[in-house]
Coordinates of C-alpha atoms in Angstrom, one line a residue:
Chain A
M1 CA 35.6 -31.4 -21.5
T2 CA 32.4 -32.6 -23.1
R3 CA 31.0 -33.6 -19.9
T4 CA 31.4 -30.2 -18.4
A5 CA 29.9 -28.7 -21.5
L6 CA 26.9 -31.0 -21.2
L7 CA 26.5 -30.0 -17.6
W8 CA 26.7 -26.4 -18.4
V9 CA 24.0 -26.9 -21.0
A10 CA 21.8 -29.1 -18.6
R11 CA 22.2 -26.4 -15.8
H12 CA 21.1 -23.5 -17.9
A13 CA 18.3 -25.2 -19.6
L14 CA 17.0 -26.1 -16.1
A15 CA 17.4 -22.5 -15.0
I16 CA 15.6 -21.2 -18.0
A17 CA 12.7 -23.7 -17.4
L18 CA 12.4 -22.5 -13.8
A19 CA 12.6 -18.8 -14.9
L20 CA 9.6 -19.6 -17.1
M21 CA 7.7 -21.1 -14.3
F22 CA 8.4 -18.3 -11.8
L23 CA 7.6 -15.6 -14.4
G24 CA 4.9 -17.5 -16.2
P25 CA 2.0 -16.7 -13.8
L26 CA 2.9 -13.0 -13.8
V27 CA 2.9 -12.9 -17.6
F28 CA -0.4 -14.6 -17.8
I29 CA -1.9 -12.3 -15.3
A30 CA -0.7 -9.3 -17.5
L31 CA -2.0 -10.7 -20.6
T32 CA -5.4 -11.5 -19.1
A33 CA -5.6 -8.2 -17.8
L34 CA -5.6 -6.9 -21.3
M35 CA -8.2 -9.2 -22.8
S36 CA -11.8 -8.6 -23.4
D37 CA -14.4 -10.0 -20.9
R38 CA -15.4 -12.6 -23.3
Q39 CA -11.8 -13.8 -24.2
A40 CA -10.8 -13.9 -20.6
L41 CA -13.4 -16.7 -20.1
T42 CA -11.7 -18.8 -22.6
S43 CA -8.4 -20.6 -22.2
D44 CA -6.6 -18.4 -24.8
L45 CA -3.2 -17.2 -23.7
W46 CA -2.8 -14.2 -26.1
P47 CA -5.3 -11.3 -26.2
H48 CA -7.0 -10.9 -29.5
T49 CA -7.4 -7.2 -28.8
W50 CA -5.5 -5.2 -26.3
N51 CA -8.0 -3.6 -24.0
W52 CA -6.2 -1.0 -22.3
G53 CA -9.5 0.5 -21.3
N54 CA -9.8 -2.2 -18.5
F55 CA -7.5 -0.2 -16.3
A56 CA -9.8 2.8 -16.6
E57 CA -12.8 0.5 -16.0
I58 CA -11.4 -1.0 -12.7
F59 CA -11.0 2.6 -11.3
A60 CA -14.5 3.5 -12.4
K61 CA -16.1 0.3 -10.8
A62 CA -14.3 0.3 -7.4
P63 CA -12.9 3.0 -5.1
L64 CA -9.3 2.1 -6.1
L65 CA -7.9 5.4 -5.5
T66 CA -9.3 5.6 -1.9
W67 CA -7.9 2.0 -1.3
I68 CA -4.5 3.1 -2.6
R69 CA -4.5 6.2 -0.4
N70 CA -5.4 4.2 2.7
T71 CA -2.8 1.5 1.9
L72 CA -0.1 4.2 1.3
L73 CA -1.1 5.9 4.5
Y74 CA -0.9 2.7 6.5
S75 CA 2.3 1.5 4.9
L76 CA 4.1 4.9 5.2
L77 CA 3.0 5.8 8.8
A78 CA 3.7 2.3 10.1
T79 CA 7.2 2.3 8.6
A80 CA 8.1 5.7 10.0
F81 CA 6.9 4.8 13.4
M82 CA 8.7 1.5 13.3
L83 CA 12.0 3.1 12.4
V84 CA 11.8 5.7 15.2
S85 CA 11.0 3.1 18.0
S86 CA 12.9 0.0 16.8
I87 CA 16.2 1.6 16.0
P88 CA 17.2 2.6 19.5
V89 CA 16.0 -0.8 20.9
A90 CA 18.1 -2.6 18.4
Y91 CA 21.2 -0.4 19.2
A92 CA 20.8 -1.1 22.8
L93 CA 20.5 -4.8 22.3
A94 CA 23.5 -4.8 20.0
R95 CA 25.8 -2.5 21.9
F96 CA 25.0 -2.0 25.6
R97 CA 26.1 -4.5 28.3
F98 CA 23.3 -4.6 30.9
R99 CA 21.7 -7.1 33.0
G100 CA 19.1 -9.2 31.2
R101 CA 20.5 -8.3 27.8
R102 CA 20.2 -11.8 26.7
L103 CA 16.9 -12.3 28.1
A104 CA 15.5 -9.1 26.2
F105 CA 17.0 -10.5 22.9
L106 CA 15.3 -13.9 23.6
L107 CA 12.0 -12.2 24.2
V108 CA 12.3 -10.2 21.0
I109 CA 12.7 -13.4 19.1
T110 CA 9.7 -15.0 20.9
T111 CA 7.3 -12.2 20.2
M112 CA 8.7 -12.2 16.5
M113 CA 7.9 -15.9 16.1
L114 CA 4.5 -16.1 18.0
P115 CA 1.5 -16.1 15.4
P116 CA -0.4 -12.8 15.7
Q117 CA -3.5 -14.7 16.2
V118 CA -2.5 -16.0 19.6
V119 CA -3.1 -12.5 21.2
A120 CA -5.6 -11.2 18.8
V121 CA -8.8 -11.2 20.9
P122 CA -7.7 -9.1 23.9
I123 CA -5.9 -6.6 21.5
Y124 CA -9.0 -6.3 19.4
L125 CA -10.8 -5.6 22.6
I126 CA -8.4 -2.8 23.6
W127 CA -9.0 -1.0 20.4
A128 CA -12.8 -1.6 20.5
R129 CA -12.6 0.1 24.0
F130 CA -10.9 3.2 22.3
H131 CA -13.5 3.0 19.5
L132 CA -10.6 2.7 17.0
T133 CA -12.0 -0.6 15.4
G134 CA -13.3 0.2 11.8
T135 CA -10.2 2.2 11.1
L136 CA -6.5 1.4 10.3
W137 CA -5.1 3.1 13.4
P138 CA -5.0 -0.3 15.4
L139 CA -2.4 -1.4 12.7
I140 CA -0.2 1.8 12.8
L141 CA -0.1 3.0 16.4
P142 CA 1.5 0.0 17.8
M143 CA 4.5 0.5 15.5
L144 CA 5.5 3.4 17.9
L145 CA 6.2 0.8 20.3
G146 CA 8.6 -1.3 18.2
D147 CA 8.4 -4.1 15.9
A148 CA 10.1 -7.5 16.9
F149 CA 11.1 -8.5 13.5
S150 CA 12.7 -5.1 12.6
I151 CA 14.5 -5.0 15.8
F152 CA 15.9 -8.6 15.3
L153 CA 17.0 -7.6 11.8
L154 CA 18.7 -4.5 12.8
R155 CA 20.4 -5.9 15.8
Q156 CA 21.8 -8.8 13.6
F157 CA 23.4 -6.0 11.4
L158 CA 24.6 -3.7 14.3
V159 CA 26.5 -6.4 16.0
T160 CA 28.6 -6.8 12.9
I161 CA 30.0 -3.2 13.1
P162 CA 33.3 -3.2 14.9
R163 CA 33.3 -1.5 18.4
D164 CA 36.3 0.5 17.3
Y165 CA 34.2 3.1 15.5
S166 CA 32.0 4.0 18.5
D167 CA 35.1 3.9 20.8
A168 CA 36.9 6.4 18.5
A169 CA 33.8 8.5 18.5
K170 CA 33.8 8.4 22.3
V171 CA 37.4 9.5 22.4
D172 CA 36.5 12.4 20.2
G173 CA 33.9 13.4 22.8
C174 CA 30.8 12.3 21.2
G175 CA 27.9 11.4 23.6
E176 CA 26.1 8.0 23.3
L177 CA 23.1 9.5 21.3
R178 CA 25.4 11.5 19.1
T179 CA 27.5 8.4 18.3
L180 CA 24.3 6.6 17.4
V181 CA 23.0 9.3 15.0
R182 CA 26.5 10.4 13.5
V183 CA 28.4 7.3 13.4
I184 CA 26.4 4.2 13.7
L185 CA 23.1 5.2 11.8
P186 CA 25.2 6.1 8.5
M187 CA 27.0 2.8 8.7
A188 CA 23.8 0.9 9.1
R189 CA 22.0 2.6 6.2
P190 CA 21.7 -0.6 4.2
A191 CA 20.0 -2.5 7.1
I192 CA 17.8 0.5 7.8
A193 CA 16.8 0.6 4.2
A194 CA 16.1 -3.2 4.3
V195 CA 13.8 -3.2 7.4
A196 CA 12.1 0.1 6.0
L197 CA 11.4 -1.7 2.8
F198 CA 10.3 -5.0 4.6
Q199 CA 7.9 -3.0 6.7
F200 CA 6.6 -1.1 3.9
F201 CA 5.8 -4.1 1.7
Y202 CA 4.5 -6.1 4.7
C203 CA 1.9 -3.4 5.2
W204 CA 1.2 -3.0 1.5
N205 CA 0.6 -6.7 1.3
D206 CA -1.1 -7.3 4.6
Y207 CA -4.6 -8.8 4.4
Y208 CA -5.1 -10.2 7.9
G209 CA -4.6 -6.9 9.8
P210 CA -7.0 -4.9 7.6
L211 CA -9.5 -7.7 7.5
L212 CA -9.6 -7.7 11.3
Y213 CA -9.8 -3.8 11.7
A214 CA -10.9 -2.0 8.5
G215 CA -14.6 -2.9 9.2
T216 CA -17.2 -2.9 6.5
D217 CA -17.1 0.6 5.3
L218 CA -15.4 0.5 1.8
D219 CA -13.8 3.9 2.6
N220 CA -11.5 2.4 5.2
W221 CA -10.4 -0.7 3.0
T222 CA -6.9 -1.2 1.8
L223 CA -5.8 -2.4 -1.6
S224 CA -5.5 -6.2 -0.2
L225 CA -8.9 -6.1 1.2
G226 CA -10.6 -4.6 -1.9
L227 CA -8.7 -6.9 -4.2
A228 CA -9.8 -10.1 -2.2
A229 CA -13.5 -9.0 -2.6
F230 CA -13.2 -7.5 -6.1
R231 CA -14.2 -10.7 -7.9
S232 CA -17.2 -11.2 -5.8
V233 CA -18.5 -7.7 -7.0
H234 CA -17.5 -8.5 -10.5
R235 CA -18.2 -12.1 -10.6
V236 CA -16.9 -13.5 -13.8
Q237 CA -14.9 -10.7 -15.0
W238 CA -11.4 -12.2 -14.8
N239 CA -9.8 -9.6 -17.0
L240 CA -10.8 -7.0 -14.6
T241 CA -9.9 -8.9 -11.6
M242 CA -6.4 -9.5 -13.2
A243 CA -6.2 -5.8 -14.1
A244 CA -6.7 -5.0 -10.4
T245 CA -4.3 -7.7 -9.3
L246 CA -1.6 -6.4 -11.8
L247 CA -2.1 -2.8 -10.2
A248 CA -1.5 -4.2 -6.7
M249 CA 1.6 -6.1 -7.9
A250 CA 3.1 -3.2 -10.0
P251 CA 4.7 -0.9 -7.4
V252 CA 6.1 -3.9 -5.6
I253 CA 7.9 -5.1 -8.8
V254 CA 9.0 -1.5 -9.8
V255 CA 10.5 -0.8 -6.3
F256 CA 12.1 -4.3 -6.3
F257 CA 14.0 -3.7 -9.6
F258 CA 15.4 -0.4 -8.2
A259 CA 16.3 -1.8 -4.8
Q260 CA 17.1 -5.5 -5.3
K261 CA 20.3 -5.5 -3.5
V262 CA 18.6 -4.0 -0.3
F263 CA 16.1 -6.8 -0.4
I264 CA 18.5 -9.6 -0.8
E265 CA 20.9 -8.3 2.0
G266 CA 18.0 -8.1 4.2
V267 CA 16.7 -11.5 3.4
K268 CA 20.1 -12.8 4.1
L269 CA 20.1 -11.1 7.5
T270 CA 17.2 -13.2 8.5
G271 CA 19.3 -16.5 8.1
V272 CA 21.3 -17.4 11.1
K273 CA 25.0 -17.6 10.5
Chain B
M1 CA 24.1 0.7 37.3
R2 CA 24.1 3.8 35.0
G3 CA 24.4 1.4 32.1
N4 CA 21.4 -0.4 33.2
L5 CA 19.3 2.8 33.2
R6 CA 20.6 4.0 29.9
A7 CA 19.6 0.6 28.4
L8 CA 16.2 0.8 30.1
L9 CA 15.8 4.3 28.4
Y10 CA 16.6 2.9 24.9
L11 CA 14.5 -0.2 25.3
S12 CA 11.5 1.7 26.8
P13 CA 9.4 1.7 23.6
W14 CA 9.7 -2.0 23.0
L15 CA 9.3 -2.8 26.9
A16 CA 5.9 -0.8 26.8
G17 CA 5.0 -2.7 23.6
F18 CA 5.9 -6.0 25.1
A19 CA 3.8 -5.3 28.2
I20 CA 0.7 -3.8 26.4
F21 CA 0.7 -6.2 23.3
F22 CA 2.0 -9.3 24.6
V23 CA 2.0 -9.9 28.3
Y24 CA -1.4 -8.3 29.1
P25 CA -3.1 -9.9 26.1
L26 CA -1.6 -13.4 26.8
V27 CA -2.9 -13.1 30.5
S28 CA -6.3 -12.0 29.3
T29 CA -6.4 -14.8 26.8
V30 CA -6.2 -17.2 29.6
Y31 CA -8.9 -15.3 31.5
F32 CA -11.4 -15.1 28.6
S33 CA -10.8 -18.9 27.8
F34 CA -13.0 -19.5 30.9
Q35 CA -15.7 -17.0 29.9
R36 CA -18.5 -16.8 27.4
Y37 CA -17.9 -13.3 25.7
D38 CA -19.7 -11.9 22.7
L39 CA -18.5 -8.4 23.0
F40 CA -21.6 -7.4 25.1
T41 CA -22.1 -10.0 28.0
L42 CA -19.3 -11.6 30.0
E43 CA -20.2 -14.9 31.8
P44 CA -17.8 -17.2 33.6
V45 CA -18.5 -20.7 32.3
G46 CA -15.6 -22.8 33.8
L47 CA -14.1 -25.4 31.4
L48 CA -17.0 -25.4 29.0
N49 CA -15.0 -23.7 26.1
W50 CA -12.3 -26.3 26.7
E51 CA -14.8 -29.2 26.7
Y52 CA -16.3 -27.7 23.5
F53 CA -13.0 -27.7 21.9
L54 CA -12.4 -31.4 22.3
K55 CA -15.7 -32.0 20.4
D56 CA -15.4 -29.4 17.8
Q57 CA -15.2 -31.3 14.5
A58 CA -14.2 -28.2 12.6
A59 CA -11.4 -27.3 14.9
W60 CA -9.9 -30.8 14.4
T61 CA -10.3 -30.6 10.7
A62 CA -8.4 -27.4 10.7
I63 CA -5.8 -29.0 12.9
R64 CA -5.3 -31.8 10.4
N65 CA -5.3 -29.4 7.4
T66 CA -2.6 -27.3 9.2
L67 CA -0.7 -30.4 10.0
W68 CA -0.8 -31.5 6.4
L69 CA 0.6 -28.2 5.2
V70 CA 3.4 -28.6 7.9
V71 CA 4.2 -32.1 6.9
V72 CA 3.9 -31.8 3.2
M73 CA 4.3 -28.1 2.1
V74 CA 7.2 -27.1 4.4
P75 CA 9.6 -29.8 3.5
L76 CA 8.8 -29.5 -0.2
R77 CA 9.5 -25.7 0.1
V78 CA 12.8 -26.2 1.8
L79 CA 13.8 -29.0 -0.6
F80 CA 12.8 -27.0 -3.7
G81 CA 14.4 -23.8 -2.2
L82 CA 17.6 -25.5 -1.6
G83 CA 17.6 -27.2 -5.1
V84 CA 17.0 -23.9 -6.8
A85 CA 19.7 -22.2 -4.7
Q86 CA 22.1 -25.0 -5.5
L87 CA 21.5 -24.6 -9.2
V88 CA 21.8 -20.8 -9.3
T89 CA 25.1 -20.8 -7.1
R90 CA 26.5 -23.3 -9.7
L91 CA 25.7 -21.2 -12.8
K92 CA 28.6 -19.1 -13.8
A93 CA 26.8 -16.6 -16.0
G94 CA 23.4 -14.6 -15.2
V95 CA 23.3 -15.4 -11.6
G96 CA 21.9 -12.0 -10.7
V97 CA 19.3 -12.2 -13.5
Y98 CA 18.1 -15.8 -12.3
R99 CA 18.1 -14.7 -8.6
T100 CA 15.9 -11.6 -9.4
I101 CA 13.5 -13.7 -11.4
F102 CA 13.3 -16.5 -8.9
Y103 CA 12.8 -14.1 -6.0
L104 CA 10.2 -11.9 -7.5
P105 CA 7.1 -14.0 -6.7
A106 CA 8.1 -14.1 -2.9
L107 CA 7.5 -10.3 -3.1
V108 CA 4.1 -10.3 -4.9
P109 CA 1.4 -9.2 -2.5
L110 CA -0.4 -12.5 -1.2
V111 CA -3.7 -11.6 -2.2
A112 CA -2.8 -10.7 -5.7
G113 CA -0.5 -13.8 -6.1
T114 CA -3.4 -16.0 -4.8
L115 CA -5.9 -14.5 -7.0
G116 CA -3.6 -15.0 -9.9
F117 CA -3.0 -18.6 -9.1
V118 CA -6.8 -19.4 -8.6
F119 CA -7.2 -17.9 -12.1
L120 CA -4.3 -19.9 -13.7
L121 CA -5.5 -23.1 -12.2
N122 CA -9.2 -22.4 -12.8
P123 CA -10.6 -25.6 -14.5
G124 CA -12.8 -23.9 -17.3
T125 CA -10.5 -20.9 -18.1
G126 CA -7.2 -21.4 -16.8
P127 CA -4.1 -21.7 -19.0
V128 CA -2.6 -24.4 -16.8
Q129 CA -5.7 -26.6 -17.6
A130 CA -5.2 -25.9 -21.3
I131 CA -1.6 -26.8 -21.2
L132 CA -2.2 -29.9 -19.3
S133 CA -5.0 -31.2 -21.7
A134 CA -2.8 -30.1 -24.7
V135 CA -0.2 -32.8 -23.6
G136 CA -2.9 -35.2 -22.8
L137 CA -2.7 -35.1 -19.0
P138 CA -5.9 -34.9 -16.7
A139 CA -6.2 -31.5 -15.2
P140 CA -7.7 -31.5 -11.7
D141 CA -10.2 -29.0 -10.5
W142 CA -7.5 -27.7 -8.2
F143 CA -9.5 -25.4 -6.0
G144 CA -12.9 -27.0 -6.3
D145 CA -11.8 -30.7 -5.5
P146 CA -11.0 -31.4 -1.8
A147 CA -8.5 -33.8 -2.8
W148 CA -6.5 -31.3 -4.8
S149 CA -7.0 -27.9 -2.9
K150 CA -4.1 -28.3 -0.6
W151 CA -1.9 -29.3 -3.5
G152 CA -3.1 -26.1 -5.2
L153 CA -1.9 -24.2 -2.1
T154 CA 1.4 -26.0 -2.0
L155 CA 2.1 -25.0 -5.7
L156 CA 1.6 -21.5 -4.7
G157 CA 3.9 -22.1 -1.8
L158 CA 6.5 -23.4 -4.1
W159 CA 6.2 -20.5 -6.5
S160 CA 7.0 -18.0 -3.8
V161 CA 10.1 -19.9 -2.5
G162 CA 12.4 -17.0 -3.4
D163 CA 13.0 -16.0 0.3
L164 CA 14.3 -19.5 1.2
M165 CA 16.4 -19.5 -2.0
V166 CA 18.1 -16.3 -1.0
I167 CA 19.0 -17.6 2.5
F168 CA 20.2 -20.8 1.1
M169 CA 22.4 -19.1 -1.5
A170 CA 24.1 -17.2 1.1
A171 CA 24.7 -20.1 3.1
L172 CA 25.9 -22.1 0.1
L173 CA 28.4 -19.5 -0.9
D174 CA 29.8 -19.4 2.6
V175 CA 31.0 -23.1 2.3
P176 CA 34.8 -23.0 2.3
K177 CA 35.9 -23.7 -1.2
Q178 CA 39.1 -25.8 0.0
L179 CA 36.7 -28.4 1.4
Y180 CA 35.4 -29.1 -2.1
E181 CA 38.9 -29.1 -3.5
A182 CA 40.1 -31.6 -0.9
A183 CA 37.1 -33.8 -1.6
A184 CA 37.7 -33.6 -5.4
I185 CA 41.3 -34.8 -4.8
D186 CA 40.0 -37.7 -2.9
G187 CA 37.6 -38.5 -5.7
A188 CA 34.4 -37.6 -4.3
N189 CA 31.8 -36.8 -7.0
G190 CA 29.3 -34.1 -7.2
W191 CA 26.5 -36.0 -5.2
R192 CA 29.1 -37.2 -2.6
Q193 CA 30.4 -33.7 -2.0
F194 CA 26.9 -32.3 -1.5
T195 CA 26.0 -35.0 1.1
S196 CA 29.2 -35.1 3.0
I197 CA 30.3 -31.4 2.7
T198 CA 27.5 -29.1 1.8
L199 CA 24.6 -30.6 3.8
P200 CA 26.7 -30.8 7.1
V201 CA 28.0 -27.2 6.6
I202 CA 24.6 -25.7 6.0
R203 CA 22.7 -27.8 8.5
P204 CA 21.9 -24.8 10.9
V205 CA 20.5 -22.7 8.1
L206 CA 18.4 -25.9 7.0
M207 CA 17.0 -26.2 10.6
F208 CA 16.3 -22.6 10.8
A209 CA 14.3 -22.6 7.5
L210 CA 12.4 -25.8 8.5
V211 CA 11.4 -24.3 12.1
T212 CA 10.6 -20.9 10.8
G213 CA 8.6 -22.6 8.0
V214 CA 6.5 -24.4 10.6
I215 CA 5.9 -21.3 12.6
Q216 CA 4.7 -19.5 9.4
T217 CA 2.6 -22.3 8.6
L218 CA 1.0 -22.2 11.9
Q219 CA -0.1 -18.6 10.9
Y220 CA -1.4 -19.8 7.4
F221 CA -4.3 -17.5 6.7
T222 CA -4.3 -15.2 3.5
Q223 CA -3.9 -17.8 0.8
A224 CA -6.4 -20.2 2.2
E225 CA -9.0 -17.6 2.9
V226 CA -8.6 -15.8 -0.7
T227 CA -8.7 -19.3 -2.5
A228 CA -11.8 -20.5 -0.5
R229 CA -13.5 -17.1 -1.2
V230 CA -12.9 -16.9 -4.9
A231 CA -13.3 -20.6 -5.7
S232 CA -16.6 -20.8 -3.7
G233 CA -17.9 -17.6 -5.5
A234 CA -18.7 -16.1 -2.1
T235 CA -20.4 -12.8 -2.7
D236 CA -20.2 -11.3 0.7
S237 CA -17.0 -9.7 1.6
A238 CA -17.1 -8.8 5.5
G239 CA -20.2 -10.2 6.8
S240 CA -20.9 -13.9 7.9
V241 CA -22.0 -15.5 4.7
F242 CA -18.6 -16.6 3.9
T243 CA -17.5 -19.9 5.4
P244 CA -13.8 -20.5 5.0
G245 CA -12.4 -23.9 4.0
Y246 CA -14.1 -24.3 0.6
P247 CA -14.3 -27.0 -0.7
D248 CA -15.5 -29.2 2.0
Q249 CA -13.5 -27.5 4.7
S250 CA -10.3 -28.8 2.9
T251 CA -8.6 -25.6 3.0
L252 CA -9.7 -24.5 6.6
T253 CA -6.6 -23.8 8.6
F254 CA -6.4 -23.4 12.4
P255 CA -5.9 -19.4 12.3
Q256 CA -9.0 -19.3 10.0
W257 CA -11.1 -21.2 12.4
L258 CA -9.9 -18.9 15.3
F259 CA -10.8 -15.8 13.2
Q260 CA -14.2 -17.3 12.4
Q261 CA -15.0 -18.0 16.0
G262 CA -13.6 -14.7 17.4
F263 CA -14.3 -12.2 14.8
R264 CA -17.2 -13.5 12.7
D265 CA -19.2 -15.3 15.2
Y266 CA -18.1 -13.3 18.2
A267 CA -17.5 -16.4 20.3
M268 CA -14.4 -14.7 21.8
G269 CA -14.1 -16.8 24.8
Y270 CA -13.9 -20.0 22.6
A271 CA -11.4 -18.1 20.3
C272 CA -9.2 -17.8 23.2
V273 CA -9.1 -21.4 23.8
L274 CA -8.0 -21.9 20.3
A275 CA -5.4 -19.0 20.6
L276 CA -3.9 -20.9 23.6
V277 CA -3.8 -24.1 21.8
L278 CA -2.0 -22.3 18.9
F279 CA 0.3 -20.6 21.6
A280 CA 1.4 -24.1 23.1
V281 CA 2.3 -25.4 19.6
A282 CA 4.0 -22.2 18.4
M283 CA 6.0 -22.0 21.7
V284 CA 7.3 -25.4 21.2
F285 CA 8.8 -24.6 17.8
T286 CA 10.0 -21.2 19.0
L287 CA 11.9 -22.9 21.8
I288 CA 13.6 -25.2 19.3
L289 CA 14.6 -22.0 17.3
L290 CA 15.8 -20.4 20.4
R291 CA 18.3 -23.2 21.2
Q292 CA 19.7 -22.6 17.7
F293 CA 20.3 -19.0 18.5
R294 CA 21.8 -19.8 21.7
F295 CA 24.4 -22.0 19.8
A296 CA 25.1 -19.3 17.3
E297 CA 25.5 -16.7 20.1
E298 CA 28.0 -18.9 21.9
E299 CA 30.1 -19.4 19.0
S300 CA 30.5 -15.7 18.2

């Protein structure tokens, strides 16, 4: 009995230590964001004065609103386009019997796994030919043609829905497309929510894509790009840099608290069973 | 036949995307690898780009760095992720709260998390430094000392281990309870149960995590780019002044060198050689992963 009690204490002590380790950096970032310039250069952990004005200052010093707008536009459009194009593909891969079905699925996984840098040069040249480099469109438009990761995730979920449901709908006289929209999509809502959130956050956090395409005009930048360059503009002002960092994290953290279950289910889907 | 046509219709967006953004670029990459191309002039140069690659010191440094991350960071992340998952599944109370806290860093924007880490580990002002010296430990100049910079990146990787933790938690909860009960009756202790029941049952998930970890590491870019940019104090943001890999090319990864060659120096033909090397390596690991999927498919 004492052995199990000891074990219980040890486990919880370890878990609390880990929790501090995982949360610590976020807390330090938040605290530094509220320090004065001078104090942020010391190794103090607690702000002497709470400088809420730092947040107003970062908006005055950098076109943050423009960057937020661009990031939102990129994330929202890319997510909407991805859903429209990827759902039918995932549905066909999960439900239809056709020649080359397995090959198609294998190719989806292959494209999902290959580093984007492998095909970056020719794709960049395509967009340059259409004079779309220097904008975020090269990151948004391809989503109309499906996204391998989302297709994979949706397909993994759709194969778990028993066939009886679509068979029943067919007996009731539903066509294929109606069955998809009326029967399958409502049942797949958790998976759709998960891929939509993953896509949205991928875009919100994306750095490589905008670095490649957004160009040198600050008006086309996203939050990630601006953030990476922020410190070089305001060299030693760690407090402002951390305030901007916190600003980029905040929406992610807030949405996560409301949609935890969706995320966790989504991550589980990525693991093979 | 009708079924095939219908499938074709549903698959058409992806098929178009596959052709335009995968097949065509892959073929072009091979073509460009035999050209000198700077966006303006295209000149066939035979095997020159390939010969240059063999002598390119920076490329080999980038390969060594990427390999270091594959050999050190990936296994550490898998071990740590599994350990954390094992601990959380054993806690009777507060599982949801712990899982939330541990997963949160995996969601934080890469640039934001990386900036935060450079600040935390900053030798002059960072709190980690203050804590280490308070307990009498020497604090390394994490992102300024080539001997430590990759360890700094590894710490960042361990901090954001939540994605792996969630996958491992799902796998651990799936292990049939009766197996543990039977083992307990046979007198197997905790460690013995872990090695002879848990590990064999979750082996496919472990394999999956290792292989996808390697593939992700072959794409490792943002964290290395941001730490080098901030730690070196580079003032230029989009031009050519910034050279990645600070300090001493110790954080230069393969995708960064490819980016540098192709999109900062406009040596696009040479960048295509690097892209094909990356393709070959990534393909090997993708094939290993595909084998796993085939097994999983056949079982179901």
